[in-house]
């Protein structure tokens, strides 16, 4: 997924945190990715 706008730190299910950068692509767990996409912080992209 690709970050579309400034986002607070992301905490994944495993407890790891990421400080996302706008425009950068990340591989996140399904739950975290779905939440960010639903609230329009990110979009799904092909690798």
mmCIF file of C-alpha atoms in Angstrom:
data_model
loop_
_atom_site.group_PDB
_atom_site.id
_atom_site.type_symbol
_atom_site.label_atom_id
_atom_site.label_comp_id
_atom_site.label_asym_id
_atom_site.label_seq_id
_atom_site.Cartn_x
_atom_site.Cartn_y
_atom_site.Cartn_z
ATOM 1 C CA UNK A 1 0.000 0.000 0.000
ATOM 2 C CA UNK A 2 1.033 3.597 -0.557
ATOM 3 C CA UNK A 3 0.665 6.367 2.023
ATOM 4 C CA UNK A 4 -1.378 9.276 0.609
ATOM 5 C CA UNK A 5 -1.278 11.871 3.387
ATOM 6 C CA UNK A 6 0.503 12.538 6.695
ATOM 7 C CA UNK A 7 -0.264 9.733 9.099
ATOM 8 C CA UNK A 8 0.560 9.238 12.784
ATOM 9 C CA UNK A 9 2.861 6.337 13.684
ATOM 10 C CA UNK A 10 1.443 2.984 12.621
ATOM 11 C CA UNK A 11 1.437 0.154 15.147
ATOM 12 C CA UNK A 12 1.023 -3.297 13.609
ATOM 13 C CA UNK A 13 -0.445 -6.361 15.286
ATOM 14 C CA UNK A 14 3.043 -7.589 16.209
ATOM 15 C CA UNK A 15 3.708 -4.402 18.193
ATOM 16 C CA UNK A 16 6.139 -2.950 15.639
ATOM 17 C CA UNK A 17 5.802 0.756 14.874
ATOM 18 C CA UNK A 18 6.426 2.569 11.587
ATOM 19 C CA UNK A 19 6.702 6.327 11.033
ATOM 20 C CA UNK A 20 5.192 6.463 7.523
ATOM 21 C CA UNK A 21 6.390 8.836 4.809
ATOM 22 C CA UNK A 22 3.900 10.212 2.259
ATOM 23 C CA UNK A 23 4.391 8.609 -1.164
ATOM 24 C CA UNK A 24 6.329 5.616 0.141
ATOM 25 C CA UNK A 25 5.032 2.060 -0.256
ATOM 26 C CA UNK A 26 4.779 -0.337 2.689
ATOM 27 C CA UNK A 27 3.790 -3.956 3.252
ATOM 28 C CA UNK A 28 1.549 -4.085 6.320
ATOM 29 C CA UNK A 29 -0.612 -6.737 7.921
ATOM 30 C CA UNK A 30 -4.143 -6.963 6.485
ATOM 31 C CA UNK A 31 -5.895 -5.404 9.490
ATOM 32 C CA UNK A 32 -3.659 -2.325 9.589
ATOM 33 C CA UNK A 33 -3.760 -1.866 5.814
ATOM 34 C CA UNK A 34 -7.560 -2.120 5.723
ATOM 35 C CA UNK A 35 -7.918 0.497 8.466
ATOM 36 C CA UNK A 36 -5.612 2.980 6.685
ATOM 37 C CA UNK A 37 -7.351 2.444 3.344
ATOM 38 C CA UNK A 38 -10.818 2.799 4.887
ATOM 39 C CA UNK A 39 -9.909 6.182 6.409
ATOM 40 C CA UNK A 40 -8.177 7.289 3.171
ATOM 41 C CA UNK A 41 -4.672 7.534 4.602
ATOM 42 C CA UNK A 42 -3.453 4.992 2.025
ATOM 43 C CA UNK A 43 -4.334 3.124 -1.142
ATOM 44 C CA UNK A 44 -3.659 -0.385 -2.344
ATOM 45 C CA UNK A 45 -1.019 -0.673 -5.089
ATOM 46 C CA UNK A 46 0.532 -3.530 -7.058
ATOM 47 C CA UNK A 47 4.155 -4.262 -6.382
#
